[in-house]
Amino acid sequence: MQMHNKKRIELIIEKMAHKRACRVLEAAGMTGYTVLPAMAGYGGGNRWNRETDISASRDMVVIVSIGDEDKIAEAMLQISDILGDHIGVVSLSSVEVLRPDRF
Amino acid sequence: MQMHNKKRIELIIEKMAHKRACRVLEAAGMTGYTVLPAMAGYGGGNRWNRETDISASRDMVVIVSIGDEDKIAEAMLQISDILGDHIGVVSLSSVEVLRPDRF
Amino acid sequence: MQMHNKKRIELIIEKMAHKRACRVLEAAGMTGYTVLPAMAGYGGGNRWNRETDISASRDMVVIVSIGDEDKIAEAMLQISDILGDHIGVVSLSSVEVLRPDRF
Amino acid sequence: MDVALSTLLSPIILFFALGMGAALLRSQMSVPEAFAKGLAIYLMMAIGLKGGVEMSKNPLTLDVILMLLAGVVLSFALPLIAYIFLRVTSKLSQTDAAATAAHYGSISIVTFVAATEAVKLSGLDSSGHMVAVAALMETPAIITALILAHRGQKREKPVAGSEQGELVREVALNASIVVLVGALIIGWIAGEEGTAQVSPFFVDLFQGVLCLFLLDIGLSAGRGLRQGWRQLSVATVGFGIYMPLVSAILASGIGFALGASAGDVALLITLAASASYIAVPAAMRLALPKANPSVYLTLSLGVTFPFNVTIGIPIYIFLATLVTG
Amino acid sequence: MDVALSTLLSPIILFFALGMGAALLRSQMSVPEAFAKGLAIYLMMAIGLKGGVEMSKNPLTLDVILMLLAGVVLSFALPLIAYIFLRVTSKLSQTDAAATAAHYGSISIVTFVAATEAVKLSGLDSSGHMVAVAALMETPAIITALILAHRGQKREKPVAGSEQGELVREVALNASIVVLVGALIIGWIAGEEGTAQVSPFFVDLFQGVLCLFLLDIGLSAGRGLRQGWRQLSVATVGFGIYMPLVSAILASGIGFALGASAGDVALLITLAASASYIAVPAAMRLALPKANPSVYLTLSLGVTFPFNVTIGIPIYIFLATLVTG
Amino acid sequence: MDVALSTLLSPIILFFALGMGAALLRSQMSVPEAFAKGLAIYLMMAIGLKGGVEMSKNPLTLDVILMLLAGVVLSFALPLIAYIFLRVTSKLSQTDAAATAAHYGSISIVTFVAATEAVKLSGLDSSGHMVAVAALMETPAIITALILAHRGQKREKPVAGSEQGELVREVALNASIVVLVGALIIGWIAGEEGTAQVSPFFVDLFQGVLCLFLLDIGLSAGRGLRQGWRQLSVATVGFGIYMPLVSAILASGIGFALGASAGDVALLITLAASASYIAVPAAMRLALPKANPSVYLTLSLGVTFPFNVTIGIPIYIFLATLVTG
Ligand SMILES: Nc1ncnc2c1ncn2[C@@H]1O[C@H](COP(=O)(O)O)[C@@H](O)[C@H]1O
Ligand SMILES: Nc1ncnc2c1ncn2[C@@H]1O[C@H](COP(=O)(O)O)[C@@H](O)[C@H]1O
Ligand SMILES: Nc1ncnc2c1ncn2[C@@H]1O[C@H](COP(=O)(O)O)[C@@H](O)[C@H]1O
Ligand code: NA
Ligand code: NA
Ligand code: NA
């Protein structure tokens, strides 16, 4: 089975701000992404938990997007800008996909 | 600490169809997988959101399964078949695990 | 855009036991992690599903943590200890990040 | 018309409008999915119980059985008409047209409930077994649609991972059928006396819960419209308005032939005219995964549902009084 | 027996049967987890408040304290009996047997509620402090089970990441204990007058909410059975039926010795005979992670719970009238 | 004082205390988020409807409009005072102080409801339009806070991905405003008669649902305190207590100037004294992402809310009777 190299971006970001990141991904020409709700987390010495914070203002989500290296590079610049203001972590890894034309 | 090379398959697929993919993974001899609910997403120019679609018919899930390269190769063939009919994205990456005999 | 090499640990573990793993990650000096709720899964021949188990005692979560190779090595030892008692899968992969000083 | 106005100004419809307005204005508010689904189960239990208790008061006559049959026939037949209209007037593909047609043969239980209230307000009576008609009309349409979708195509091998009987189980035992039919039978067995203790929950609260639920449906419909209207052509939107009327006329004819009461005929017409937006979309994702959900969901929830609960129902009641003389 | 029949045909039990049937037929319907947990909290608040209000009407006598003590003793003792039965008759490992035994020493609050209704239907009276007995019986069984599980094994070093007092906190402050005991005390403080304003919510709706909740429990029990029955041997299933009867006989003896009212004895018997399926399984995942949840969950929810709410409770009431003669 | 005691011993406050106690004792119990949010929507619908029905009974007078205006002015002005106090007495940064100040200008709808009940218990009357005042007071404070946060800083370019009107939409169309104002208008249109059918749900159950909701708020407040207290200095905690009193005195003055009824003045004071913990924290994550949520959430929910519902409200009612004397 023929596989093709792509990049996978994984962005852990505040729920409140996730639409900003989504807009950036779309603007950079990524063809898709998926948003997963997080349940709890830890960072900078603080813990948060979805069930214990009624305002939900500390909730995080994880955005996964798979696409071409160069489009991702474009998105990264702006994402680093968002992350300057918001809380979050972005990471990049190499993956293989089946249908390269989808991306 | 001795680590061993395995492959990680990440399948983003419609919630309604995820059981099909799960059966395929089981049939291919994968020893386990985990299904994560997605909250929102974007693809083919359309956005969806769990909170706004009462029928939930556009919900996606992410299936993560870690296992042997050759078993995954077997599963990939059938998964590409499912993805011919359903919406979804599959990607493969290299990971290291602790207990190789579990997979 | 300058990227830096880090490791990404992905721990699939029982919800009931996830706090133990979190404490281990914190003790090992990881600067952060994010917990995602899983919805369903399969392992050791058994399936579980969040919606069908009112006791929720078989629920799993996925813990993602990105950090330095050597801190992760420290955490791995203890995590393998937890996994001796609990159900779970741990895997390690290479990722690139933007701001290395955050980790 | 008096009924039309008091329907339009009832809190139930006003909350629907509030939800729809908020979504169109792009408010971020939402009713949590788990909560809305819980309310939906409550509503179906309440509807089923009420129908069952009503049925327990009268024996099962031939008239009732004929009415049940009429519902099944309508659900089988309507998708065929819908499919022809869609293929002739719009550019939808065979699969999309078939999937959309399934929705219009099936029913919307919330529209049914709104009609029940409006019928009562009009001073008409309706029977408990109409709930059974509603439940029976949910699925036949799906079968017709599948035949239409596969017509002229060579039989494909099943999708990897499909399981024997999977679709049948998903469709015939979906939540609304299980709960509606189950509660109907429970209401029938337990009767008025047996259900007295649960009526503060299932009867007294019903209208209020419906308000909350319709706020959520309004939000869904508004968001669907905002996101999906680009996928809809004029021909498709037109279909979302005239198809209910076509179904209504057909059902009026059947109602006339059966000689049923005005209230029951009004409900039969409403069921025929309503389009599914919960059970059928889910079934279509399994059975016709290539069909585009944006088309059929936007149409049934964003166009037909609002049309029915505002303008449609008064028309259907009027039609019913006409044919039952 | 009249009570047995009207118990079996009450909407509450019928909805349980509906859920169980749907699950066994492999329907995909489900009550969202968040909604079901919300209802569970409501039910526990309602039970606690009612018990507290009842208790506020009478002074705390020695009889009440003896009854509380009896519950604690039963919860400590029953797992020992259960463990011996399991080890002798089945092939369960030491850990699995101990974990299962914990469930049978602890209680099921829904079974308790069903018994309360059945007791009322039988024309007997029960006291508010039985809610406190229920709360007190939840946890002692866990301690006995842990001792049994670790018997003869050298003390292991704790699992990495375990925290001092973690288990105690998880168990002693679990949701059902916090809410039950908390609401009991609140009902006691506020009394009948103070709670009058909340009674439309907590009293009038109780039976109806219970229907919805039991639909969900039925679904869980049915799915558990379907997935887990392979893990159960004949000996284990048999245990799920005879163990409640053994506990019942023991509790009857204690009830006789205490000279309590027939209603209270019936409830004590039911508590002894019921098996936990919410609080204890969660505790076992922390305390005995090596034990197999499929065994104990399937047994307590899939076998013992249905047995108790259908056949068991009428037997327990009969036993109670016998010993209080 | 009688009112103070019966407020403290009402089931509503007792359930809040139960939740807070459980959280401080580190119980793991929780009300599922989706369920709690559903209840919050119910409560806001009920409050809005009730206010609207009351308003439909009287014409809209100049007095009402002045009261609405007073609320807006207070919401604009209070953050300025709060900001100055915080900057002078505590070491909070400009951003943190501004974000916290926004919370104290805005309102807590649960505190408002608790005050409404206490006012009724004191034998005073309050008007339906106070609900509108509450809704209007939610957002102006945010604007003041943003001005304070950006004062003296050069205008930054907007964060990548921000959208025109995003914040306004998020804030002005947030769930509580949409539902409160929407339900108010619906109650106004439908009137007493039109809402009669939904009143078993929205009126009779209100107090009970509030108990369940406050159990959850108590859990949140307790967990917030336990996790966040380290972030709070003595000066900040002090602010969480004296700031409500400062706001109360200011609002009393305005109430006196307006010559409103004692009940309405008590509610205005309560609104001024209460601090937001749902709408404003969410807005601050978008608008001032650099501010520390641990500070403002712990303060408003963990310190000010409990202070208000226990000690504060009786004081505010007393103040109101004094100035309207
Ligand atoms: N290294 C990390 N790996 C995974 N998640 C992280 C990491 N650092 C932070 N997070 C997530 O981001 C949230 C905020 O982190 P921080 O920016 O450190 O306050 C945390 O609560 C976690 O959910
Ligand atoms: N490149 C991608 N990366 C991550 N998720 C994707 C991607 N493409 C599609 N998806 C997910 O799959 C869903 C359907 O995509 P599509 O098949 O493009 O319509 C989207 O709504 C996303 O949730
Ligand atoms: N290879 C795997 N890949 C992903 N998830 C797994 C894997 N093995 C086990 N799991 C998850 O861990 C749970 C328990 O697995 P097990 O320890 O094999 O019983 C499963 O239900 C899955 O959710
Ligand atoms: Na129809
Ligand atoms: Na027991
Ligand atoms: Na305020």
PDB file of C-alpha atoms in Angstrom, chain A:
ATOM      1  CA  MET A   1       0.000   0.000   0.000  1.00  0.00           C
ATOM      2  CA  GLN A   2       1.540   3.269  -1.200  1.00  0.00           C
ATOM      3  CA  MET A   3       1.827   5.884   1.572  1.00  0.00           C
ATOM      4  CA  HIS A   4       2.695   9.570   1.217  1.00  0.00           C
ATOM      5  CA  ASN A   5       4.491  11.904   3.580  1.00  0.00           C
ATOM      6  CA  LYS A   6       2.527  14.754   5.217  1.00  0.00           C
ATOM      7  CA  LYS A   7       2.811  16.771   8.373  1.00  0.00           C
ATOM      8  CA  ARG A   8       0.468  16.601  11.362  1.00  0.00           C
ATOM      9  CA  ILE A   9      -0.013  19.722  13.415  1.00  0.00           C
ATOM     10  CA  GLU A  10      -1.356  19.343  16.935  1.00  0.00           C
ATOM     11  CA  LEU A  11      -2.449  22.511  18.639  1.00  0.00           C
ATOM     12  CA  ILE A  12      -3.461  22.475  22.294  1.00  0.00           C
ATOM     13  CA  ILE A  13      -5.289  25.741  22.879  1.00  0.00           C
ATOM     14  CA  GLU A  14      -7.971  27.375  24.995  1.00  0.00           C
ATOM     15  CA  LYS A  15     -11.513  26.537  23.951  1.00  0.00           C
ATOM     16  CA  MET A  16     -12.465  30.196  23.996  1.00  0.00           C
ATOM     17  CA  ALA A  17      -9.777  31.007  21.454  1.00  0.00           C
ATOM     18  CA  HIS A  18      -9.963  27.928  19.286  1.00  0.00           C
ATOM     19  CA  LYS A  19     -11.979  29.615  16.576  1.00  0.00           C
ATOM     20  CA  ARG A  20      -9.150  32.040  16.025  1.00  0.00           C
ATOM     21  CA  ALA A  21      -6.766  29.171  15.437  1.00  0.00           C
ATOM     22  CA  CYS A  22      -9.297  27.495  13.147  1.00  0.00           C
ATOM     23  CA  ARG A  23      -9.591  30.621  11.049  1.00  0.00           C
ATOM     24  CA  VAL A  24      -5.820  30.754  10.742  1.00  0.00           C
ATOM     25  CA  LEU A  25      -5.674  27.134   9.607  1.00  0.00           C
ATOM     26  CA  GLU A  26      -8.359  27.749   7.027  1.00  0.00           C
ATOM     27  CA  ALA A  27      -6.681  30.912   5.814  1.00  0.00           C
ATOM     28  CA  ALA A  28      -3.397  29.072   5.406  1.00  0.00           C
ATOM     29  CA  GLY A  29      -5.140  26.710   3.032  1.00  0.00           C
ATOM     30  CA  MET A  30      -5.240  23.608   5.238  1.00  0.00           C
ATOM     31  CA  THR A  31      -7.962  21.408   3.805  1.00  0.00           C
ATOM     32  CA  GLY A  32      -9.255  20.140   7.127  1.00  0.00           C
ATOM     33  CA  TYR A  33      -8.893  19.889  10.862  1.00  0.00           C
ATOM     34  CA  THR A  34     -10.612  18.214  13.778  1.00  0.00           C
ATOM     35  CA  VAL A  35     -11.203  19.686  17.215  1.00  0.00           C
ATOM     36  CA  LEU A  36     -11.191  17.408  20.256  1.00  0.00           C
ATOM     37  CA  PRO A  37     -12.431  18.578  23.652  1.00  0.00           C
ATOM     38  CA  ALA A  38      -9.977  18.129  26.478  1.00  0.00           C
ATOM     39  CA  MET A  39     -11.186  17.112  29.897  1.00  0.00           C
ATOM     40  CA  ALA A  40      -8.416  18.280  32.155  1.00  0.00           C
ATOM     41  CA  GLY A  41      -4.894  19.493  32.071  1.00  0.00           C
ATOM     42  CA  TYR A  42      -1.880  20.962  33.745  1.00  0.00           C
ATOM     43  CA  GLY A  43       0.468  23.744  32.820  1.00  0.00           C
ATOM     44  CA  GLY A  44       2.440  26.475  34.511  1.00  0.00           C
ATOM     45  CA  GLY A  45       1.848  24.822  37.857  1.00  0.00           C
ATOM     46  CA  ASN A  46      -1.959  24.951  37.609  1.00  0.00           C
ATOM     47  CA  ARG A  47      -4.443  22.176  37.090  1.00  0.00           C
ATOM     48  CA  TRP A  48      -7.822  22.612  35.449  1.00  0.00           C
ATOM     49  CA  ASN A  49     -10.757  20.266  35.063  1.00  0.00           C
ATOM     50  CA  ARG A  50     -13.842  20.576  32.943  1.00  0.00           C
ATOM     51  CA  GLU A  51     -16.193  19.227  35.576  1.00  0.00           C
ATOM     52  CA  THR A  52     -15.089  21.607  38.242  1.00  0.00           C
ATOM     53  CA  ASP A  53     -15.135  24.918  36.455  1.00  0.00           C
ATOM     54  CA  ILE A  54     -18.631  26.053  35.710  1.00  0.00           C
ATOM     55  CA  SER A  55     -17.519  29.034  33.698  1.00  0.00           C
ATOM     56  CA  ALA A  56     -15.578  26.674  31.414  1.00  0.00           C
ATOM     57  CA  SER A  57     -13.197  29.523  30.844  1.00  0.00           C
ATOM     58  CA  ARG A  58     -10.126  27.380  31.331  1.00  0.00           C
ATOM     59  CA  ASP A  59     -11.228  24.549  29.069  1.00  0.00           C
ATOM     60  CA  MET A  60      -8.754  23.518  26.411  1.00  0.00           C
ATOM     61  CA  VAL A  61      -9.223  21.758  23.095  1.00  0.00           C
ATOM     62  CA  VAL A  62      -6.833  19.881  20.854  1.00  0.00           C
ATOM     63  CA  ILE A  63      -6.890  20.733  17.162  1.00  0.00           C
ATOM     64  CA  VAL A  64      -5.442  18.142  14.832  1.00  0.00           C
ATOM     65  CA  SER A  65      -4.783  19.014  11.221  1.00  0.00           C
ATOM     66  CA  ILE A  66      -2.977  17.015   8.594  1.00  0.00           C
ATOM     67  CA  GLY A  67      -1.623  18.638   5.482  1.00  0.00           C
ATOM     68  CA  ASP A  68       1.243  19.734   3.282  1.00  0.00           C
ATOM     69  CA  GLU A  69       4.480  20.845   4.873  1.00  0.00           C
ATOM     70  CA  ASP A  70       4.495  24.251   3.172  1.00  0.00           C
ATOM     71  CA  LYS A  71       0.914  25.127   4.026  1.00  0.00           C
ATOM     72  CA  ILE A  72       1.592  24.195   7.623  1.00  0.00           C
ATOM     73  CA  ALA A  73       4.678  26.389   7.642  1.00  0.00           C
ATOM     74  CA  GLU A  74       2.441  29.279   6.610  1.00  0.00           C
ATOM     75  CA  ALA A  75      -0.049  28.558   9.384  1.00  0.00           C
ATOM     76  CA  MET A  76       2.694  28.201  12.008  1.00  0.00           C
ATOM     77  CA  LEU A  77       3.728  31.841  11.772  1.00  0.00           C
ATOM     78  CA  GLN A  78       0.274  33.117  12.633  1.00  0.00           C
ATOM     79  CA  ILE A  79      -0.315  30.439  15.223  1.00  0.00           C
ATOM     80  CA  SER A  80       2.805  31.487  17.052  1.00  0.00           C
ATOM     81  CA  ASP A  81       1.244  34.949  17.051  1.00  0.00           C
ATOM     82  CA  ILE A  82      -1.990  33.670  18.650  1.00  0.00           C
ATOM     83  CA  LEU A  83       0.005  31.690  21.179  1.00  0.00           C
ATOM     84  CA  GLY A  84       1.800  34.855  22.197  1.00  0.00           C
ATOM     85  CA  ASP A  85      -1.483  36.033  23.681  1.00  0.00           C
ATOM     86  CA  HIS A  86      -3.260  32.846  24.530  1.00  0.00           C
ATOM     87  CA  ILE A  87      -2.250  29.774  26.420  1.00  0.00           C
ATOM     88  CA  GLY A  88      -1.281  26.823  24.273  1.00  0.00           C
ATOM     89  CA  VAL A  89       1.185  24.396  22.835  1.00  0.00           C
ATOM     90  CA  VAL A  90       1.779  23.588  19.195  1.00  0.00           C
ATOM     91  CA  SER A  91       3.689  20.599  17.882  1.00  0.00           C
ATOM     92  CA  LEU A  92       4.477  19.168  14.485  1.00  0.00           C
ATOM     93  CA  SER A  93       5.173  15.594  13.471  1.00  0.00           C
ATOM     94  CA  SER A  94       5.618  13.478  10.368  1.00  0.00           C
ATOM     95  CA  VAL A  95       2.859  11.148   9.283  1.00  0.00           C
ATOM     96  CA  GLU A  96       2.043   9.052   6.257  1.00  0.00           C
ATOM     97  CA  VAL A  97      -1.345   9.170   4.542  1.00  0.00           C
ATOM     98  CA  LEU A  98      -3.161   7.156   1.934  1.00  0.00           C
ATOM     99  CA  ARG A  99      -4.692   9.672  -0.438  1.00  0.00           C
ATOM    100  CA  PRO A 100      -2.303  12.624  -0.890  1.00  0.00           C
ATOM    101  CA  ASP A 101      -4.723  14.501  -3.153  1.00  0.00           C
ATOM    102  CA  ARG A 102      -7.124  15.013  -0.240  1.00  0.00           C
ATOM    103  CA  PHE A 103      -4.749  17.472   1.449  1.00  0.00           C
TER     104      PHE A 103
END
